[in-house]
XYZ file of C-alpha atoms in Angstrom:
624
model
C 149.578 107.847 39.940
C 151.163 106.220 42.972
C 149.671 109.007 45.118
C 146.213 108.454 43.604
C 146.533 104.737 44.298
C 147.564 105.432 47.919
C 144.643 107.816 48.323
C 142.201 105.222 47.012
C 143.654 102.525 49.260
C 143.351 104.815 52.296
C 139.678 105.390 51.545
C 139.168 101.670 51.016
C 140.788 100.814 54.365
C 138.960 103.594 56.207
C 135.610 102.453 54.786
C 136.444 98.892 55.731
C 136.919 99.929 59.380
C 133.621 101.811 59.217
C 131.883 98.756 57.767
C 133.396 96.514 60.452
C 132.201 98.856 63.195
C 128.681 99.001 61.766
C 128.641 95.231 61.406
C 129.797 94.894 65.020
C 126.949 97.182 66.161
C 124.363 95.231 64.182
C 125.657 91.894 65.495
C 125.367 93.110 69.093
C 121.957 94.758 68.845
C 120.606 92.189 71.330
C 123.696 92.000 73.568
C 122.913 93.153 77.137
C 125.082 96.091 78.146
C 126.494 96.714 74.665
C 127.297 100.335 73.823
C 127.074 101.544 70.238
C 130.470 102.212 68.658
C 131.385 104.851 66.089
C 134.423 105.262 63.837
C 136.317 108.541 63.746
C 138.111 109.539 60.526
C 140.848 112.094 59.884
C 142.214 113.405 56.613
C 145.872 112.540 56.013
C 148.417 115.371 55.947
C 148.377 116.878 52.400
C 151.408 116.952 50.123
C 152.754 120.382 49.019
C 152.934 120.630 45.254
C 154.166 124.035 44.203
C 151.529 126.612 45.039
C 149.020 124.251 46.428
C 148.510 121.149 48.610
C 147.225 117.848 47.301
C 145.255 115.631 49.708
C 146.579 112.147 50.500
C 143.345 110.408 51.583
C 141.910 109.483 54.984
C 142.635 107.281 58.001
C 140.332 105.638 60.559
C 141.885 106.976 63.764
C 139.644 105.514 66.457
C 136.600 103.422 67.285
C 134.789 104.972 70.266
C 131.792 104.127 72.449
C 128.756 106.412 72.400
C 128.997 106.626 76.163
C 128.017 108.857 79.084
C 129.280 108.009 82.555
C 126.504 110.116 84.083
C 123.734 108.291 82.213
C 125.278 104.904 82.955
C 125.508 105.616 86.678
C 121.913 106.844 86.596
C 120.916 103.447 85.211
C 122.896 101.676 87.943
C 121.148 103.719 90.626
C 117.724 103.133 89.068
C 118.554 99.429 88.747
C 119.229 99.218 92.476
C 115.994 100.983 93.342
C 113.872 98.910 90.967
C 115.440 95.617 92.049
C 114.908 96.537 95.679
C 111.253 97.435 95.052
C 110.664 94.228 93.066
C 112.147 92.021 95.787
C 110.314 93.847 98.571
C 106.964 93.591 96.754
C 107.502 89.911 95.969
C 108.387 88.938 99.530
C 105.589 91.056 100.998
C 103.130 89.386 98.625
C 104.177 85.994 100.028
C 103.175 87.131 103.531
C 99.905 88.528 102.184
C 99.188 85.211 100.472
C 99.870 83.324 103.703
C 97.541 85.542 105.732
C 94.724 85.478 103.179
C 95.121 81.812 102.207
C 92.614 78.996 102.542
C 93.535 78.390 106.207
C 92.079 81.730 107.243
C 92.524 82.378 110.930
C 89.433 84.576 111.220
C 87.303 81.726 109.867
C 88.847 79.357 112.415
C 88.220 81.840 115.241
C 84.586 82.261 114.192
C 84.137 78.500 114.004
C 85.656 77.979 117.439
C 83.560 80.579 119.229
C 80.507 79.338 117.339
C 81.149 75.908 118.876
C 81.451 77.539 122.326
C 78.027 79.149 121.793
C 76.590 75.772 120.732
C 77.966 74.292 123.952
C 76.232 77.014 125.958
C 72.941 75.884 124.395
C 73.587 72.235 125.330
C 76.184 72.246 128.151
C 76.037 68.524 128.985
C 75.680 67.262 125.417
C 78.657 65.057 124.506
C 78.390 65.861 120.796
C 78.571 69.606 121.459
C 81.567 69.087 123.693
C 83.327 66.931 121.108
C 82.580 69.507 118.413
C 84.187 72.198 120.572
C 87.372 70.175 120.972
C 87.384 69.586 117.213
C 87.001 73.293 116.445
C 89.689 74.092 119.026
C 92.046 71.673 117.274
C 91.250 73.316 113.934
C 91.969 76.739 115.393
C 95.272 75.587 116.851
C 96.212 73.935 113.539
C 95.489 77.211 111.738
C 97.675 79.170 114.159
C 100.462 76.633 113.755
C 100.056 76.429 109.972
C 100.273 80.187 109.567
C 103.271 80.277 111.881
C 104.888 77.508 109.801
C 104.290 79.462 106.591
C 105.938 82.513 108.130
C 108.846 80.333 109.180
C 109.185 79.009 105.619
C 109.269 82.570 104.320
C 111.996 83.277 106.880
C 113.974 80.328 105.512
C 113.376 81.671 102.009
C 114.983 84.964 103.037
C 118.013 82.986 104.234
C 118.286 81.381 100.806
C 117.920 84.767 99.124
C 120.691 86.170 101.318
C 123.007 83.255 100.588
C 122.394 83.438 96.826
C 122.881 87.203 96.824
C 126.228 86.967 98.606
C 127.384 84.340 96.096
C 126.365 86.651 93.236
C 128.150 89.630 94.811
C 131.372 87.666 95.216
C 131.234 86.317 91.663
C 130.535 89.723 90.124
C 133.201 91.408 92.262
C 135.776 88.898 91.042
C 134.697 89.502 87.421
C 134.979 93.280 87.827
C 138.443 92.949 89.377
C 139.596 90.656 86.533
C 138.201 93.043 83.924
C 139.998 95.910 85.662
C 143.293 94.131 85.034
C 142.472 93.344 81.400
C 141.358 96.914 80.723
C 144.520 98.376 82.237
C 146.681 96.164 80.027
C 144.602 96.980 76.947
C 144.938 100.731 77.525
C 148.705 100.248 77.673
C 148.479 99.389 73.961
C 147.230 102.901 73.274
C 143.519 102.390 72.599
C 140.291 101.991 74.569
C 139.102 98.344 74.761
C 135.441 99.136 74.144
C 134.037 95.637 74.522
C 135.937 95.045 77.770
C 134.619 98.354 79.096
C 131.089 97.265 78.179
C 131.619 93.925 79.920
C 132.752 95.698 83.094
C 129.822 98.109 83.014
C 127.446 95.201 82.537
C 128.941 93.375 85.530
C 128.526 96.520 87.637
C 124.945 96.852 86.385
C 124.216 93.280 87.476
C 125.866 93.981 90.830
C 123.710 97.091 91.274
C 120.608 94.910 91.066
C 121.793 92.918 94.084
C 123.157 95.771 96.183
C 123.568 99.531 95.874
C 126.966 100.471 94.370
C 129.263 103.485 94.407
C 131.779 103.490 91.524
C 134.816 105.733 91.014
C 137.338 105.483 88.176
C 141.057 106.123 88.629
C 143.644 107.480 86.248
C 144.763 103.909 85.548
C 141.330 103.236 83.975
C 140.434 100.770 86.747
C 137.324 101.291 88.889
C 136.867 101.127 92.642
C 133.507 99.735 93.766
C 131.977 100.015 97.219
C 128.547 98.743 98.218
C 125.895 99.851 100.665
C 127.140 102.461 103.096
C 130.741 102.360 101.869
C 131.827 98.731 102.298
C 134.835 98.329 99.894
C 134.246 95.538 97.411
C 136.583 96.024 94.422
C 139.844 97.961 94.465
C 141.810 97.588 91.262
C 142.418 93.898 90.681
C 141.541 92.975 94.281
C 138.040 91.821 95.236
C 136.750 91.571 98.812
C 134.925 88.347 99.623
C 131.719 88.633 101.634
C 130.241 85.683 103.505
C 127.233 84.676 105.569
C 127.095 83.704 109.230
C 124.406 82.825 111.735
C 122.884 85.675 113.709
C 124.626 86.074 117.085
C 121.363 85.313 118.896
C 119.153 83.303 116.544
C 121.171 80.641 114.712
C 118.280 80.017 112.301
C 118.950 83.392 110.657
C 121.751 84.445 108.304
C 123.617 87.740 108.353
C 126.090 89.159 105.829
C 129.637 89.354 107.123
C 132.475 91.473 105.752
C 136.232 91.150 106.230
C 137.234 90.439 109.799
C 133.829 88.986 110.637
C 132.028 92.325 110.970
C 128.262 92.079 110.402
C 127.195 94.483 107.625
C 123.591 93.344 107.101
C 122.223 96.748 108.081
C 124.592 98.643 105.767
C 123.612 97.230 102.382
C 121.117 99.869 101.264
C 119.386 99.376 97.925
C 119.212 96.341 95.675
C 117.475 93.033 96.239
C 119.722 92.092 99.182
C 118.956 95.268 101.109
C 115.254 94.716 100.402
C 115.457 91.189 101.815
C 116.819 92.415 105.142
C 114.361 95.318 105.298
C 111.465 92.960 104.553
C 112.572 90.602 107.295
C 112.812 93.432 109.830
C 109.840 95.569 108.824
C 107.256 93.082 107.507
C 107.965 89.464 108.388
C 109.069 89.844 112.008
C 106.175 92.172 112.961
C 103.712 89.780 111.282
C 105.104 86.762 113.150
C 105.124 88.681 116.418
C 101.553 89.891 115.929
C 100.375 86.355 115.178
C 102.073 85.032 118.306
C 100.617 87.903 120.334
C 97.105 86.931 119.228
C 97.753 83.279 120.150
C 99.007 84.266 123.613
C 96.020 86.578 124.146
C 93.509 83.888 123.192
C 95.222 81.265 125.342
C 95.454 83.518 128.390
C 91.905 84.919 128.216
C 90.240 81.588 127.474
C 92.224 79.728 130.139
C 91.436 82.349 132.779
C 87.729 82.094 132.102
C 87.816 78.309 131.803
C 89.441 78.095 135.242
C 86.389 79.809 136.747
C 84.031 77.052 135.583
C 83.151 73.557 136.734
C 83.498 70.477 134.514
C 81.164 67.481 134.398
C 83.128 65.833 137.204
C 82.522 68.783 139.512
C 86.150 69.899 139.324
C 87.392 73.405 138.576
C 88.366 73.926 134.959
C 92.010 73.468 134.026
C 93.920 74.975 131.114
C 92.037 74.608 127.846
C 95.047 75.650 125.697
C 98.780 75.503 126.332
C 101.426 77.781 124.835
C 105.187 78.147 125.240
C 107.023 80.802 127.222
C 108.906 83.608 125.452
C 112.077 82.488 123.693
C 115.425 83.681 125.081
C 118.654 83.461 123.056
C 122.200 83.823 124.370
C 124.640 85.907 122.340
C 127.487 83.871 120.842
C 129.787 86.539 122.266
C 128.809 85.930 125.898
C 131.645 85.039 128.254
C 129.540 84.377 131.350
C 127.326 81.370 132.080
C 124.145 83.175 133.112
C 120.845 81.616 132.098
C 117.898 83.916 131.418
C 114.192 83.026 131.436
C 111.135 85.115 130.599
C 107.437 84.704 131.310
C 104.336 86.670 130.386
C 102.809 88.263 133.484
C 100.333 90.728 131.975
C 98.971 90.045 128.508
C 97.288 93.443 128.454
C 100.701 95.134 128.438
C 102.324 92.695 126.023
C 103.596 94.366 122.859
C 104.963 92.936 119.631
C 108.593 94.032 120.004
C 111.666 91.865 120.563
C 114.167 92.914 123.219
C 117.908 92.897 123.850
C 119.020 92.682 127.487
C 122.627 93.687 128.237
C 124.798 93.460 131.312
C 127.418 96.166 131.977
C 129.118 94.406 134.847
C 126.804 95.866 137.470
C 123.305 96.326 136.091
C 121.057 95.066 133.347
C 119.541 97.342 130.694
C 116.874 96.552 128.124
C 116.268 97.952 124.653
C 114.036 96.896 121.802
C 115.732 95.069 118.944
C 115.629 98.428 117.119
C 117.674 100.026 119.908
C 114.974 101.975 121.767
C 115.541 102.041 125.525
C 112.786 100.285 127.503
C 112.047 101.420 131.086
C 112.347 98.519 133.497
C 112.280 97.685 137.193
C 113.929 94.881 139.132
C 117.435 93.478 139.337
C 116.862 90.221 137.516
C 117.290 88.062 140.613
C 114.859 85.189 140.988
C 112.873 87.079 143.627
C 113.170 90.432 141.881
C 112.650 89.902 138.151
C 113.113 92.626 135.578
C 109.646 93.816 134.580
C 108.995 95.275 131.124
C 105.874 95.452 128.941
C 104.011 92.593 130.628
C 107.121 90.398 130.934
C 109.088 89.135 133.909
C 112.734 88.371 133.092
C 114.901 86.494 135.568
C 118.462 85.211 135.800
C 117.850 82.110 137.940
C 121.321 80.618 137.581
C 124.850 81.370 136.447
C 126.936 84.525 136.545
C 126.887 87.121 133.761
C 129.996 88.989 132.637
C 130.256 92.562 131.438
C 129.208 92.753 127.799
C 126.942 89.686 127.894
C 123.625 90.093 126.146
C 120.463 88.128 125.449
C 117.655 88.452 122.931
C 114.081 87.943 124.139
C 111.342 87.105 121.643
C 108.100 87.224 123.648
C 105.723 86.306 120.835
C 107.712 85.347 117.696
C 107.151 81.590 117.804
C 104.275 81.442 120.283
C 101.693 80.365 117.687
C 103.840 77.366 116.735
C 103.817 76.117 120.343
C 100.071 76.400 120.884
C 98.083 73.216 121.532
C 94.744 72.007 122.955
C 95.205 70.792 126.537
C 91.877 68.941 126.789
C 90.962 65.713 125.038
C 88.333 64.422 127.520
C 84.980 66.079 126.830
C 84.009 65.838 130.504
C 86.907 68.182 131.368
C 85.302 71.139 129.604
C 84.187 73.534 132.326
C 80.913 74.748 130.810
C 79.128 75.183 134.133
C 79.577 78.253 136.213
C 81.127 77.649 139.645
C 77.777 78.577 141.184
C 74.213 77.592 140.390
C 71.077 79.620 141.125
C 67.754 77.825 141.685
C 64.166 78.858 142.323
C 62.200 77.036 144.988
C 59.414 74.902 143.553
C 56.912 76.318 146.071
C 57.354 79.971 145.034
C 54.071 81.713 144.319
C 55.341 85.043 142.995
C 56.281 85.985 139.420
C 59.994 86.657 140.003
C 62.276 84.665 137.685
C 65.999 84.036 137.639
C 68.206 86.216 135.472
C 71.966 86.253 134.970
C 74.250 84.890 137.702
C 77.595 86.656 137.240
C 80.868 85.822 138.961
C 82.685 88.981 140.088
C 85.388 87.621 142.401
C 86.083 83.927 142.517
C 88.747 84.557 145.152
C 86.223 85.813 147.724
C 86.709 83.665 150.901
C 82.961 83.034 151.166
C 82.511 82.450 147.439
C 81.442 78.804 147.847
C 79.191 79.404 150.866
C 75.579 78.445 149.971
C 73.159 81.374 150.122
C 69.388 81.338 150.656
C 67.520 84.457 149.521
C 64.107 84.600 151.201
C 61.598 87.340 150.356
C 59.771 88.562 153.455
C 57.543 90.666 151.209
C 57.404 91.624 147.530
C 59.830 94.468 148.283
C 62.152 93.044 150.949
C 64.417 90.013 151.288
C 67.025 88.496 153.608
C 70.257 86.663 152.814
C 70.847 83.640 155.065
C 68.538 85.179 157.650
C 70.367 88.491 157.814
C 68.963 91.984 157.933
C 66.114 92.777 155.509
C 67.128 94.464 152.233
C 64.912 96.342 149.798
C 64.036 95.029 146.350
C 62.411 96.430 143.224
C 61.553 94.611 140.021
C 64.782 94.015 138.014
C 67.188 94.708 140.884
C 70.541 92.894 141.146
C 71.300 91.024 144.345
C 74.958 91.057 145.365
C 76.597 88.131 147.142
C 80.092 86.936 148.056
C 81.913 87.379 144.726
C 78.779 87.128 142.590
C 75.672 89.016 141.493
C 72.199 87.643 140.682
C 69.622 89.491 138.628
C 65.904 88.790 139.115
C 62.992 90.038 137.083
C 59.358 90.166 138.068
C 57.619 90.657 141.411
C 58.138 87.972 144.081
C 55.678 86.960 146.753
C 56.275 86.670 150.476
C 58.203 83.485 151.402
C 59.510 83.023 147.846
C 63.014 81.524 148.063
C 66.026 81.535 145.706
C 69.267 79.645 146.350
C 72.850 80.229 145.145
C 75.335 77.441 145.842
C 78.323 75.705 144.247
C 77.350 73.917 141.076
C 77.457 70.167 141.252
C 78.790 67.840 138.579
C 76.637 67.519 135.458
C 74.416 70.267 136.741
C 73.486 71.405 133.234
C 74.421 74.982 134.056
C 75.863 76.979 131.149
C 77.117 80.036 133.054
C 80.777 79.542 132.226
C 80.070 78.513 128.641
C 78.324 81.849 128.131
C 81.305 83.622 129.668
C 83.692 81.630 127.437
C 81.728 82.653 124.357
C 82.072 86.263 125.446
C 85.882 85.970 125.337
C 85.552 86.630 121.598
C 84.409 90.164 122.417
C 86.590 90.705 125.446
C 89.349 93.306 125.303
C 92.542 91.455 126.150
C 95.500 93.244 124.538
C 96.578 96.902 124.751
C 95.308 97.197 128.319
C 91.903 95.804 127.410
C 91.355 97.829 124.231
C 91.936 95.043 121.689
C 90.151 91.721 121.295
C 91.787 88.612 119.863
C 89.821 89.006 116.639
C 90.790 92.646 116.345
C 94.406 91.694 116.897
C 94.230 89.405 113.872
C 92.513 92.163 111.894
C 95.437 94.404 112.793
C 97.776 91.754 111.390
C 95.834 91.658 108.113
C 95.787 95.457 107.889
C 99.471 95.662 108.764
C 100.497 93.206 106.051
C 98.014 94.596 103.524
C 99.297 98.134 104.013
C 102.895 96.969 103.586
C 101.919 95.186 100.372
C 100.111 98.225 98.956
C 103.057 100.491 99.774
C 105.474 98.003 98.222
C 103.478 97.878 94.978
C 103.266 101.671 94.831
C 107.030 101.921 95.351
C 107.592 99.318 92.640
C 105.533 101.293 90.114
C 107.495 104.448 90.930
C 110.895 102.740 90.734
C 109.968 101.014 87.467
C 109.110 104.413 85.978
C 112.450 105.838 87.145
C 114.320 102.890 85.623
C 112.431 103.164 82.333
C 113.321 106.851 82.082
C 116.977 106.234 82.939
C 117.194 103.389 80.410
C 115.518 105.488 77.708
C 117.974 108.354 78.246
C 120.961 106.022 78.221
C 119.781 104.040 75.211
C 119.051 107.195 73.209
C 122.794 107.804 73.305
C 124.316 104.351 73.595
C 121.746 101.978 72.127
C 122.005 100.468 68.647
C 119.433 101.926 66.250
C 118.978 99.532 63.339
C 117.706 102.237 60.982
C 120.750 104.366 61.678
C 123.096 101.412 61.290
C 121.453 100.468 57.973
C 122.054 104.003 56.692
C 125.671 103.879 57.882
C 126.098 100.487 56.260
C 124.901 101.868 52.920
C 127.113 104.947 53.307
C 130.269 102.931 53.978
C 129.412 100.449 51.208
C 129.174 103.314 48.752
C 132.395 104.871 50.039
C 134.127 101.506 49.793
C 132.913 101.025 46.219
C 133.946 104.580 45.281
C 137.418 104.067 46.755
C 137.705 100.875 44.727
C 136.868 102.900 41.615
C 139.644 105.363 42.506
C 142.081 102.449 42.736
C 140.780 101.105 39.402
C 141.206 104.517 37.774
C 144.756 104.803 39.097
C 145.511 101.352 37.720
C 144.041 102.201 34.277
C 146.028 105.432 34.020
C 149.199 103.637 35.082
C 148.649 100.902 32.429
C 148.042 103.544 29.722
C 151.219 105.340 30.707
C 153.259 102.137 30.584
C 151.827 101.264 27.127
C 152.747 104.711 25.812
C 156.292 104.404 27.138
C 156.790 100.942 25.605
C 155.459 102.202 22.256
């Protein structure tokens, strides 16, 4: 009966392990990263009893995870992709919200040019002039506000980068510590399932921040690298990443590996890689495009304003002001050269940033993305380097081989824009010339448009008398007769005048410099037309269209980001479903197992009870 008792006890103990495992599964049904565990049983070696063997019961030999390395790594990969897509869509949405917010730049542009048109209808009216300055201030505030919002998003990316690096370092340290614990646990002869789950969960969390590559050694420890192969965890050692200011722009953070090497461009998937890609592919182009529009408006409006005459009879000055392109020295420079850049041709101005490098003899220029940019000039003050509408000079200092500079032609231009005029009398609404019709004219010819074609003509300001010698001929300042037909345009020194109707002999028209407070609206009309004037892309793009391009650019990026997010979420859901079908805790299955082990436990107890009853009966018979 001792063998029957031992058999019953073995079944009792085996069932108890099974019950404990099921209970552990049920308790951890909501634990993130938990892998379902199962108990493996083996029959004990039987005892030979004459011509047959008698079984000796069962043992619980192991508790194993329902685990697939392939499915788990698929989840890690899908995690990285989904986290990247989520971060990219979220950050892109913030730019979309800024562009389409209440301070809409298109509305401000429409309001400003509407005020210019109102001024053309009442060129000497103080209220119209004051309204124009007010609308100009609103427009500038909108440019600056949108630029400020972009700058805040840029600062947000810095915070995201800093937080991500902290998370990477913390998780790497946890994985390294778990590596050591797991190695020691395996030395005891069994797999530490819960420690393995904890390590997998830490890797899963790491994969959300940055793409991971995991390999497992024969010592049961894992090696983890991130991005394009940057080692992060090797056994019980964890590499510490850090952040540092960009070598050119100190307002921006980069991720730095061991030895100070910048690895920002090597981080691949995950939320951190998405943050850098967003900054490069969405935020920077949006900021540059906004600044490009501000420069275009400033340049075109100022050029036209300079051709007019204000109420004091003076030539128009700058209506807007805007800063020059920003130039940043590399922190690695050893020379003391100073570099400056100015915009020379807005029509050729693009939206790229540039890196200028010195090799000890010559300068070379590439875009920030590394594309070589054709250039002319040596960089000397009298021979600037010319690229894409920019003139770059090295007015002082001496560069050394390896020195480099970053040039941002448009990045922060919108934030430097301001209205240069506060005195309403300084608005140059009048054209530089005025055309008048003599009061004694008897014909039906009337004045049409007086258009300035070349303000630099040496005789531009010379007064001109146009006298008709007949309905079909006229002289200019007593010169040779010229023919005329109804609707013809008369050409002067840097201007053209259109007449309509039939003049009479001796009818006279005069073109001369406009006097102060003349009431002429020629330049105001030309200023209003700046809204429709091609300024950028060699005259193909207006200021308004440039802003529309910004909206389309950001909107397209947002739509693509949302599409990518939907696709990556589907991939993650599929990977999770496959992994959970094997490793997840199914409460119905665990309930069935619980009942099965309860019944086995109770049956084993009955075996022990039967062995005890038989033994007591035997002892009673012997004593009798």
